[in-house]
XYZ file of C-alpha atoms in Angstrom:
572
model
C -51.518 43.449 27.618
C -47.863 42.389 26.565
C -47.279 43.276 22.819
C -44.119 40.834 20.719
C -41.476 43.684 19.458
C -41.798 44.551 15.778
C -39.198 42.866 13.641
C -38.847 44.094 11.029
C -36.718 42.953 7.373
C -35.368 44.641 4.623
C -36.757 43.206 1.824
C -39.847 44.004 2.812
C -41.336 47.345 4.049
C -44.632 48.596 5.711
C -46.750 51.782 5.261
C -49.545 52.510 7.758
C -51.904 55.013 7.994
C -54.923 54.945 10.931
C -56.957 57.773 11.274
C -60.774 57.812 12.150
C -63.251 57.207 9.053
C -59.975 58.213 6.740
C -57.645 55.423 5.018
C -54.161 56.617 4.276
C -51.506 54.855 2.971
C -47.850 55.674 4.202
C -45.071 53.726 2.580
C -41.624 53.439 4.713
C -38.769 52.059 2.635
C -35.995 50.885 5.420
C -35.772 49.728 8.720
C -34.276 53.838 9.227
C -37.927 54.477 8.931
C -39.316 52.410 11.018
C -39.243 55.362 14.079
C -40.016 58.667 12.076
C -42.760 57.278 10.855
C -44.045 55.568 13.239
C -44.727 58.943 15.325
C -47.108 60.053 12.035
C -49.283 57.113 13.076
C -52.070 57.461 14.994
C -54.921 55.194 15.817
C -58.432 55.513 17.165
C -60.491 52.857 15.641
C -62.140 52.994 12.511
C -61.422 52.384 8.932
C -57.430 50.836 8.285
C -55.410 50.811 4.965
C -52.399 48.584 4.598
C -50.070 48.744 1.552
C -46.582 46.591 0.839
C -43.607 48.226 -0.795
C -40.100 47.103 -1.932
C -36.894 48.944 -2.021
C -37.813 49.211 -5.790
C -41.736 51.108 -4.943
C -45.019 50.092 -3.994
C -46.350 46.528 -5.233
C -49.772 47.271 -6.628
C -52.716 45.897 -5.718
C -50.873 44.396 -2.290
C -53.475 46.480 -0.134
C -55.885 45.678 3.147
C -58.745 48.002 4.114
C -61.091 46.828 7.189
C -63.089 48.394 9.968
C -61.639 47.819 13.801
C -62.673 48.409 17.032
C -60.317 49.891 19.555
C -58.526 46.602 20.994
C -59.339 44.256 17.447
C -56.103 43.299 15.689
C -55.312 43.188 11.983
C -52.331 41.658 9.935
C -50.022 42.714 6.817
C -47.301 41.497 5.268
C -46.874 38.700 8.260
C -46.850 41.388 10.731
C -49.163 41.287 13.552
C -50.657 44.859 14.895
C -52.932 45.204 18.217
C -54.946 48.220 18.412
C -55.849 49.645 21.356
C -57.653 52.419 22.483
C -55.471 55.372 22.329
C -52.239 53.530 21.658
C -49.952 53.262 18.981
C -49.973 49.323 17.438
C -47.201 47.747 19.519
C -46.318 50.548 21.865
C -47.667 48.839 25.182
C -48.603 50.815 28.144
C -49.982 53.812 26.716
C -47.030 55.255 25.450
C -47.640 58.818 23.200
C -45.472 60.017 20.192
C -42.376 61.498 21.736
C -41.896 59.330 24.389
C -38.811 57.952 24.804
C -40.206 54.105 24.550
C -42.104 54.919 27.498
C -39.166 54.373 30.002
C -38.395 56.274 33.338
C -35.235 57.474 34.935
C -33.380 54.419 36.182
C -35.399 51.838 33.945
C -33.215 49.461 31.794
C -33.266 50.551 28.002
C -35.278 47.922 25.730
C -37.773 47.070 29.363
C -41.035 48.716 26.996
C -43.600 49.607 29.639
C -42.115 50.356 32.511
C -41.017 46.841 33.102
C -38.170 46.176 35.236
C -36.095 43.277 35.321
C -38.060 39.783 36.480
C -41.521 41.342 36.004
C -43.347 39.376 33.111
C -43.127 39.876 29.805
C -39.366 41.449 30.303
C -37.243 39.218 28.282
C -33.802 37.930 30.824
C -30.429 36.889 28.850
C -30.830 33.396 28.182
C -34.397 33.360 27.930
C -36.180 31.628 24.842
C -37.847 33.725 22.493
C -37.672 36.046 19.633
C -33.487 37.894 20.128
C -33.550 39.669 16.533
C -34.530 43.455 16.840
C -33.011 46.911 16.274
C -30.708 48.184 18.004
C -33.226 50.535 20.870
C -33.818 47.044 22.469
C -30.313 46.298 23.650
C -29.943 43.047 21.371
C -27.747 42.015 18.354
C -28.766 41.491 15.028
C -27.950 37.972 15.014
C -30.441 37.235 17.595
C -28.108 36.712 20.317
C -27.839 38.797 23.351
C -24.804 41.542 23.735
C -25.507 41.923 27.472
C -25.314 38.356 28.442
C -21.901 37.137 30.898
C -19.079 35.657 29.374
C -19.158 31.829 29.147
C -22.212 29.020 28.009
C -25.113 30.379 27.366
C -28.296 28.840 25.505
C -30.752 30.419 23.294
C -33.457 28.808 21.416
C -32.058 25.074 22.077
C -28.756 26.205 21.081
C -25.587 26.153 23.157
C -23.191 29.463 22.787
C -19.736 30.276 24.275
C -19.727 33.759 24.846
C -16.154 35.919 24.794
C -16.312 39.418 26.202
C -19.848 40.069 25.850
C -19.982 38.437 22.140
C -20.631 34.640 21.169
C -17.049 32.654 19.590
C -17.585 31.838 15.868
C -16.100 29.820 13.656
C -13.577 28.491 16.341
C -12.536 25.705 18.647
C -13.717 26.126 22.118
C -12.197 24.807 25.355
C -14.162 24.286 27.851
C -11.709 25.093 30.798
C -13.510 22.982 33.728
C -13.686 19.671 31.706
C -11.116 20.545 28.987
C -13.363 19.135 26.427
C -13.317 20.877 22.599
C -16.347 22.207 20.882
C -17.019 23.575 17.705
C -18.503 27.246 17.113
C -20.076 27.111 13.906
C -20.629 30.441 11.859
C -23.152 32.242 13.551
C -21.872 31.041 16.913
C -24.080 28.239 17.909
C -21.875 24.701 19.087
C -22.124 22.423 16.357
C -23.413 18.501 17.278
C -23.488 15.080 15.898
C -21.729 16.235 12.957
C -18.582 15.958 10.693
C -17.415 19.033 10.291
C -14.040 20.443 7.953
C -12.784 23.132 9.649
C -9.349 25.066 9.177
C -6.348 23.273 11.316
C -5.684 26.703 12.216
C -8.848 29.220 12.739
C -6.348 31.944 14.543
C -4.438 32.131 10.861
C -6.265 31.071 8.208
C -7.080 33.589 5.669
C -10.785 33.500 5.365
C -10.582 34.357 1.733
C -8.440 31.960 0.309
C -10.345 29.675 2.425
C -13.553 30.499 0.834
C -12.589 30.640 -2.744
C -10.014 27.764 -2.946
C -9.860 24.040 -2.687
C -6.079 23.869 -2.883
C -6.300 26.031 -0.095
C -8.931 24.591 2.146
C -7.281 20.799 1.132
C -3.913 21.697 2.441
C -5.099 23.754 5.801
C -8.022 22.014 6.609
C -9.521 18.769 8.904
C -12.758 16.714 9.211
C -13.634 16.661 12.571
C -16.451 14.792 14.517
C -18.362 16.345 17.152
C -20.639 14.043 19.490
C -24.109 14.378 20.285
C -23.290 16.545 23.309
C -21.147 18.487 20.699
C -17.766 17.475 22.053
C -15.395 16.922 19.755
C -14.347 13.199 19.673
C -10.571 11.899 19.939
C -9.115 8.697 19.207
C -10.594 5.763 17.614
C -14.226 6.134 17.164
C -16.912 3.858 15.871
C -19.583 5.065 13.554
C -22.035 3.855 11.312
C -20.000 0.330 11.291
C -16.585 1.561 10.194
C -13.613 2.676 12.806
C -11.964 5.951 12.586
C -9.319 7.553 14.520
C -8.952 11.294 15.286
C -5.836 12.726 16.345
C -6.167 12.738 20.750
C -4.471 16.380 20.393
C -5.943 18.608 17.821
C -9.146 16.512 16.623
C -8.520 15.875 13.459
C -9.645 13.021 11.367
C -6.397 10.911 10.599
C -6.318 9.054 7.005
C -3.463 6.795 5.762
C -1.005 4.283 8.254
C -1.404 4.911 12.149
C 0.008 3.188 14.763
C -2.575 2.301 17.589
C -3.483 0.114 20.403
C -0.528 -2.040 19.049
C -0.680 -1.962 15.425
C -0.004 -0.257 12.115
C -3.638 0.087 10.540
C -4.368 2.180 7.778
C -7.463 4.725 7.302
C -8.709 5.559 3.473
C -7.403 8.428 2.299
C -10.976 9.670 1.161
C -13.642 8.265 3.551
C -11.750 8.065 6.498
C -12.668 4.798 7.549
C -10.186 1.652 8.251
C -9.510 -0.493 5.609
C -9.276 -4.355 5.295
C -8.241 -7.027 3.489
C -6.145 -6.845 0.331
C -5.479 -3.150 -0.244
C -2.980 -1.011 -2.757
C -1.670 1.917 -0.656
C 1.463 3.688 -0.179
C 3.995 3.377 2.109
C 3.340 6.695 3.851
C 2.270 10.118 3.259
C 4.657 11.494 0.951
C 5.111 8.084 -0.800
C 4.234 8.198 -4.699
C 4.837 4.624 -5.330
C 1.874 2.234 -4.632
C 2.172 -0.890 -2.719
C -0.179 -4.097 -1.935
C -0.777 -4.864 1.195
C -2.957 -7.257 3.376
C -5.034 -5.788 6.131
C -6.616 -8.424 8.931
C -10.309 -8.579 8.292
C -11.346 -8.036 12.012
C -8.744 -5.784 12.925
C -7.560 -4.198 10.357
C -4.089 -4.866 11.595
C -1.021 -4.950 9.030
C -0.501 -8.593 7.650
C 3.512 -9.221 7.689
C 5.088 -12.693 6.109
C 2.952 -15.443 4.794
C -0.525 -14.858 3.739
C -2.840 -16.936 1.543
C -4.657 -14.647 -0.556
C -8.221 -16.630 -2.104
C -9.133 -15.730 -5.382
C -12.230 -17.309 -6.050
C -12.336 -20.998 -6.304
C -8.335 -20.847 -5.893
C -5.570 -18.620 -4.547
C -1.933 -17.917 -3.711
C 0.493 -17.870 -1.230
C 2.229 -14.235 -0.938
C 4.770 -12.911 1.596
C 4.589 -9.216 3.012
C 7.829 -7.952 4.221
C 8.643 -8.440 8.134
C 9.118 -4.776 8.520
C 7.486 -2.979 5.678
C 3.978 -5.276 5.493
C 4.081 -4.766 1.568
C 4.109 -7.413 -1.022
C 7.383 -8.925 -2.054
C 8.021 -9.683 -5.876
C 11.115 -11.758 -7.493
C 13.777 -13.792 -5.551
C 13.620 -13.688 -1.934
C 15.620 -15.003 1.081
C 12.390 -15.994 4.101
C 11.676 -18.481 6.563
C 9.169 -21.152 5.646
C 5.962 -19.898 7.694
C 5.351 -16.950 10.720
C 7.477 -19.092 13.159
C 9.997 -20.421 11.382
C 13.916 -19.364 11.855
C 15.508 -21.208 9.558
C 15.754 -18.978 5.925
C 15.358 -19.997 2.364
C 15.136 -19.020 -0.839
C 11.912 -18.494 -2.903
C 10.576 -16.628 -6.437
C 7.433 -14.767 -6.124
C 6.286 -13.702 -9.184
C 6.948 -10.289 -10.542
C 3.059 -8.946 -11.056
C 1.487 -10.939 -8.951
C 3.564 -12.086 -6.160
C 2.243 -15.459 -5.896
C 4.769 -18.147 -4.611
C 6.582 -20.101 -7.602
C 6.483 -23.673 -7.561
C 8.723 -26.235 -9.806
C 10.944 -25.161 -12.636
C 12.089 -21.280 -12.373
C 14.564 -19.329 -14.731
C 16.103 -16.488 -12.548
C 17.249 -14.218 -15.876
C 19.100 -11.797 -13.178
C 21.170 -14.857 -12.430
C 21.547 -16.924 -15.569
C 20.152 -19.595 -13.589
C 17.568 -22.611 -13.454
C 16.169 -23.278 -10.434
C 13.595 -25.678 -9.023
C 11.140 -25.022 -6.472
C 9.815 -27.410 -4.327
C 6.140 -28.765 -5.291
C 4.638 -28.053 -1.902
C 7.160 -26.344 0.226
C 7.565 -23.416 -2.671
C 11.834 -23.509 -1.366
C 14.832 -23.963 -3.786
C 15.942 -26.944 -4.348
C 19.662 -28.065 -3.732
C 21.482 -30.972 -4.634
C 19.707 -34.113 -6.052
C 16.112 -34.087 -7.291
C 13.699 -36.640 -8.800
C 11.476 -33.644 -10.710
C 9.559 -36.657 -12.580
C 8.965 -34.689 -15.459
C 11.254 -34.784 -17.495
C 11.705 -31.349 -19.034
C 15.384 -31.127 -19.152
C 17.435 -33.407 -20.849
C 15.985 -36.710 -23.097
C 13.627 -38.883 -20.607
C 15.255 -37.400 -17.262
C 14.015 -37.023 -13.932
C 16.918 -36.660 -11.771
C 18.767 -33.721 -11.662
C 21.656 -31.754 -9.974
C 21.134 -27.871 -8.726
C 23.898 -26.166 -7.288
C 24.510 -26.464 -3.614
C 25.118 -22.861 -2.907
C 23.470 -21.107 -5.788
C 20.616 -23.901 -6.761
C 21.619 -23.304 -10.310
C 20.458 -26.578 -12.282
C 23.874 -28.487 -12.993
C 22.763 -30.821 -15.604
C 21.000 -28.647 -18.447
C 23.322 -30.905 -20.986
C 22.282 -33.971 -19.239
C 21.041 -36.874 -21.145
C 18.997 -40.188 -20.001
C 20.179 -39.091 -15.884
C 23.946 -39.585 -17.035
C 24.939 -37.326 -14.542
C 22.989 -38.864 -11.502
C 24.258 -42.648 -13.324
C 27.635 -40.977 -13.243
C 26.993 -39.657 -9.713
C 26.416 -43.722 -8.482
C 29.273 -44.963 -9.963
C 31.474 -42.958 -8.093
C 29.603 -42.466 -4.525
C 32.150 -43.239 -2.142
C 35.066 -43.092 -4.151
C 37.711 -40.848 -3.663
C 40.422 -38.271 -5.908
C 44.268 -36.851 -4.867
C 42.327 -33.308 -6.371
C 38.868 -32.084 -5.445
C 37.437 -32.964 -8.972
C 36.481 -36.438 -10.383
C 36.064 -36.552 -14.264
C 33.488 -39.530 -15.194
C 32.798 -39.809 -19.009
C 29.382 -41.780 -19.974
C 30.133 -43.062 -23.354
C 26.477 -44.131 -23.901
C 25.372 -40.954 -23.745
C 28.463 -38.689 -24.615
C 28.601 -37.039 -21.604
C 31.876 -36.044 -19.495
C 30.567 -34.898 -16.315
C 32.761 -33.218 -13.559
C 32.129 -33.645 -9.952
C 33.419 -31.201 -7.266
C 33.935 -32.592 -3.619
C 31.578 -30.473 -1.200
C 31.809 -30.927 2.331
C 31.080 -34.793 2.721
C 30.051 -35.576 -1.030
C 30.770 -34.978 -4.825
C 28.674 -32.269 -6.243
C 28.101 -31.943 -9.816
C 30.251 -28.878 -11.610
C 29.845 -29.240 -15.033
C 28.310 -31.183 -17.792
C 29.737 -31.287 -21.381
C 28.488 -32.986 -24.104
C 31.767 -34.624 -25.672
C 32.477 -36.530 -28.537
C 34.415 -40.223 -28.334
C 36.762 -42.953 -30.199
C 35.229 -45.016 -33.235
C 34.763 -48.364 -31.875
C 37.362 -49.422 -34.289
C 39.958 -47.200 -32.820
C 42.781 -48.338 -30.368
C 42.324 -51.693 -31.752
C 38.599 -52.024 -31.059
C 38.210 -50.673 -27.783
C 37.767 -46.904 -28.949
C 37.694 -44.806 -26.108
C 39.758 -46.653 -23.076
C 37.257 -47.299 -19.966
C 38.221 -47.838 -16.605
C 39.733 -45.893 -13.515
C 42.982 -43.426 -14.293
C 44.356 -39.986 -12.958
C 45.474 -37.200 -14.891
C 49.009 -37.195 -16.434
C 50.470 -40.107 -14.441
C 48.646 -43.698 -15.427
C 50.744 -46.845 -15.817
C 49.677 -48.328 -19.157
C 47.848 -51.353 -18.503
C 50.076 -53.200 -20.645
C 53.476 -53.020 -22.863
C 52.812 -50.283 -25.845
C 55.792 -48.705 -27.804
C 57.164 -46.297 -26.008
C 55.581 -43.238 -28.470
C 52.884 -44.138 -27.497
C 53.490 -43.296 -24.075
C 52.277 -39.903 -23.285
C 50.157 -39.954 -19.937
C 52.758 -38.192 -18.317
C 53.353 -35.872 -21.299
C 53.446 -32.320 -20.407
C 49.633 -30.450 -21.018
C 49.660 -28.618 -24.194
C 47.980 -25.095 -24.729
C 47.632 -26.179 -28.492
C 48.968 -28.914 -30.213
C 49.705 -27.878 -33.372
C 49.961 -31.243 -34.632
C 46.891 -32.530 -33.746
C 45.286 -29.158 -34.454
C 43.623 -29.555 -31.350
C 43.921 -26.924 -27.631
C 43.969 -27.469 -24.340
C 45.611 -31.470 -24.149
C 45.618 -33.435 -20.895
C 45.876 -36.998 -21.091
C 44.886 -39.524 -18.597
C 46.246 -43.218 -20.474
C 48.677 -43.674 -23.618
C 47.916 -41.357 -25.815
C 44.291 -40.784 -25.207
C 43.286 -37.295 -22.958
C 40.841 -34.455 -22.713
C 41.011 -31.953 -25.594
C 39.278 -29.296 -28.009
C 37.392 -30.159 -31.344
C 39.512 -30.042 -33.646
C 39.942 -26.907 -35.376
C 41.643 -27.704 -38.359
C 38.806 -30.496 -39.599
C 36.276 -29.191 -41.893
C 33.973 -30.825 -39.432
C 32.079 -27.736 -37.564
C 32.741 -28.272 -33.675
C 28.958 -28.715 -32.958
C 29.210 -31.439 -35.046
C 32.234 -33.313 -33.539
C 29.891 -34.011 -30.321
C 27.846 -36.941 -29.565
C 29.351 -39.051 -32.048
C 32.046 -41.770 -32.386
C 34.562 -39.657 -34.113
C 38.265 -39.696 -32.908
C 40.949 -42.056 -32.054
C 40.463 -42.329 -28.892
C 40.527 -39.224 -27.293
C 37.315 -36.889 -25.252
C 36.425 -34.158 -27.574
C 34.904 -31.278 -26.131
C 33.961 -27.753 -26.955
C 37.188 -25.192 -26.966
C 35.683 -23.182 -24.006
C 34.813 -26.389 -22.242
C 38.292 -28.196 -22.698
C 39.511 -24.700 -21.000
C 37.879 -25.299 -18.332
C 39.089 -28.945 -17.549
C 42.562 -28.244 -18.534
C 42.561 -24.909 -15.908
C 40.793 -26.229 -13.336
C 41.152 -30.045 -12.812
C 45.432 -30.814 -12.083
C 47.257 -33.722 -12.901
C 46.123 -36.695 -10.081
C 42.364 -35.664 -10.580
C 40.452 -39.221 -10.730
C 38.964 -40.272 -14.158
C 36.358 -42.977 -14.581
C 35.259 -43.897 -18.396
C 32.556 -46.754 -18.736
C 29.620 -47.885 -20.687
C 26.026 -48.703 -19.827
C 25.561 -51.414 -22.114
């Protein structure tokens, strides 16, 4: 009859006593014990007392008494004893105190019974079954076998890489026919279908910062996966519904931007998982600042340019940089969509980077702009904005070719595009043409650009009393700077169109005198009235002559020379 081995614990002890029509109690406190004792122990049927102790003394009232026959068994404390006839419990074959575990000369140590290797009963390495006994029976205390040969061995369901006799823990292991990577786990059995965080580096890591510190275990530590065969799985990897990637080298689960099968995705820095949609990230892994970005819902690939972003029952039209992928904010030079070559300038605003549309003021710049309605561009040149926000009842206005700065902030009733019509076509010996509206006291100055007159300033002005120069106030009609033939005999001092310009005419107590007909030019307010300047403007007030504001007359009188074309009419 084949008897299990005793295994025993430490936390718990047993004391028995057989002898015939006598009940003894014998209490063992360690596993050291376990053999002296066992040799005081003798049973022949009868009458057997059982008692359970602790390291700390016997448990009272913890106690079995019963009556066996030779060959009846009996159990304690979870152990099982077999009593046979003559024997000791558990000692098979017959075996007497002082035998060495009832082996022969050339028998293999831990074979109980004379049992040689292959018989019955006589455990083989790699053989399921109970592996945890002292240390007479050849095994370790683990429950794995210290005889078995080096490489995969399996034990209870449980696959082991064994090293020199011993099983690899806490490790990667190679498997050196297929190359594929494994996990030992902490007693030594290869972990499966699991994530598992494990040190980057198991040859270095010191196993007691490891344990006691999270700073520790975040900066040398990875999540890996290991398959249901217990490989460990590299490169992108479905599970559960979300993608993940693990480095093809070393295992490791990879978080943040990677570059893959043809794209930049990115991989939450927590979970693991790829991300999609609209997501605020940073730019890499030592990045601090934050960044939106836009990640394709079935792909998860990087969204770069144009991308309409819905926000319930609306949205917005954003732009992610062409190299970056993150959001761009403020003024920004693009093409129009994803295939477009041809650049131009749009706002997107500064929190939310939605495109701007219409009216814009660019406070870097000192600058009103318009953006197109639909198109979301600047605006250059001419525009019918048909809302009239700037100026009294206007819709047309002016933005800078080059800069699409608005041009006509000071314009009033669409002089300047009025003053524009009158002159398409026409011509000047400088590149400016003055034209004064005296409806709406505006003198507006074109600049010639490329093939047609752009608009370069707008001043308000103030003009002659309509009494003045015998009725006709200001003079209309076409004349050039400094060299006009009066229309007609006048006394010769009043002949001063080809007078020489004066910084500041004392005089007059006026600066910065041009004149285009008689005596009748371009000049400051004058600073000698008691009249404020603001208050010389857009008003019938001299003899004749343009008013303007000192820094505006400066202007004219530096920049437009003596031929430059000047056109002065009325509406009505």
């Amino acid at each position: 009859m084949q008897l299990p081995r005793f295994s025993w614990r430490r936390n718990a002890v047993l004391a028995l006593a057989m002898m015939s029509s006598l009940s003894v109690s014998a209490a063992l406190s360690s596993e050291s014990a376990y053999a002296e004792d066992m040799n005081q122990v003798k049973s022949t049927g009868g009458a057997v007392s059982v008692q359970t102790m602790t390291a700390d003394g016997l448990q009272s009232g913890v106690s079995t008494s019963t009556d066996l026959m030779p060959g009846e068994s009996f159990s304690a404390s979870n152990e099982l004893f077999d009593v046979e006839n003559g024997q000791e419990p558990g000692v098979p074959g017959g075996q007497q105190p002082g035998d060495e575990g009832g082996q022969q000369p050339g028998e293999e140590p831990g074979v109980p019974g004379g049992q040689q290797p292959g018989d019955e009963g006589g455990q083989q390495p790699g053989d399921e079954g109970e592996h945890s006994t002292d240390s007479e029976t050849g095994d370790s205390d683990d429950g794995l076998d210290s005889d078995v040969q080096d490489g995969w061995v399996e034990l209870d369901g449980k696959k082991y890489w064994y090293v020199d006799g011993a099983p690899v823990t806490n490790n990667i292991v190679v498997d050196p026919e297929t190359g594929a990577k494994y996990w030992a786990s902490e007693d030594g059995s290869i972990v499966v279908g699991e994530d598992v965080y494990v040190p980057r580096d198991p040859s270095s890591v010191d196993h007691e910062e490891w344990a006691s510190s999270d700073a520790y275990r975040n900066e040398n530590g990875m999540w890996i996966r290991l398959g249901s065969d217990g490989e460990m799985v590299l490169g992108e990897d479905n599970h559960n519904g979300h993608w993940y990637y693990f480095d093809p080298n070393t295992g490791e689960m990879m978080k943040g931007f990677i570059f893959q099968s043809g794209k930049w995705v990115y991989y939450d820095d927590i979970m693991g998982w790829m991300v999609y949609g609209e997501q605020y990230r940073p730019a890499n892994d030592t990045d601090t600042q934050l960044h939106w970005y836009y990640f394709d819902e079935w792909t998860g690939a990087t969204t770069y340019k144009w991308r309409y972003i819905q926000q319930g029952s609306s949205g917005k039209w954003v732009y992610y940089d062409d190299y970056m992928g993150w959001m761009v904010y403020g003024e920004q030079y693009r093409p129009a969509n994803n295939s477009d070559t041809q650049l131009h300038w749009y706002y997107f605003d500064e929190w939310t980077g939605a495109t701007t549309y219409r009216w814009k003021y660019v406070a870097s710049q000192n600058k009103t702009v318009y953006y197109d309605d639909y198109m979301g561009w600047m605006i250059y040149g001419w525009r019918d904005t048909g809302d009239h926000q700037y100026g009294v009842g206007t819709n047309w206005h002016f933005f800078d070719r080059y800069t699409g700065a608005l041009m006509t902030g000071n314009d009033r009733n669409n002089s300047a595009f009025d003053c524009y019509n009158n002159i398409r076509g026409g011509s000047s010996k400088t590149p400016y043409y003055i034209v004064v509206d005296k409806n709406n006291f505006r003198t507006v100055i074109f600049q010639w650009s490329g093939s047609d007159w752009d608009v370069a300033k707008v001043f308000r002005c103030g003009l002659g009393r309509p009494e003045a120069n015998n009725g006709r106030g200001t003079q209309e009609g076409f004349w050039y700077l400094g060299e006009n033939v009066p229309s007609r005999p006048v006394p010769s001092y009043m002949w001063r169109a080809n007078y020489d310009r004066m910084f500041n005419d004392t005089t007059s107590g006026v600066k910065y005198r041009v004149h285009y007909i008689w005596d009748q030019g371009f000049h400051s307010t004058v600073y000698t009235s008691s009249t404020p300047p603001e208050q010389q403007l857009e008003r019938y007030i001299s003899d004749g002559c343009v008013r303007l504001l000192e820094e505006d007359a400066a202007w004219l009188y530096n920049n437009c020379a003596n031929g430059t074309r000047v056109y002065i009419f009325s509406r009505y």
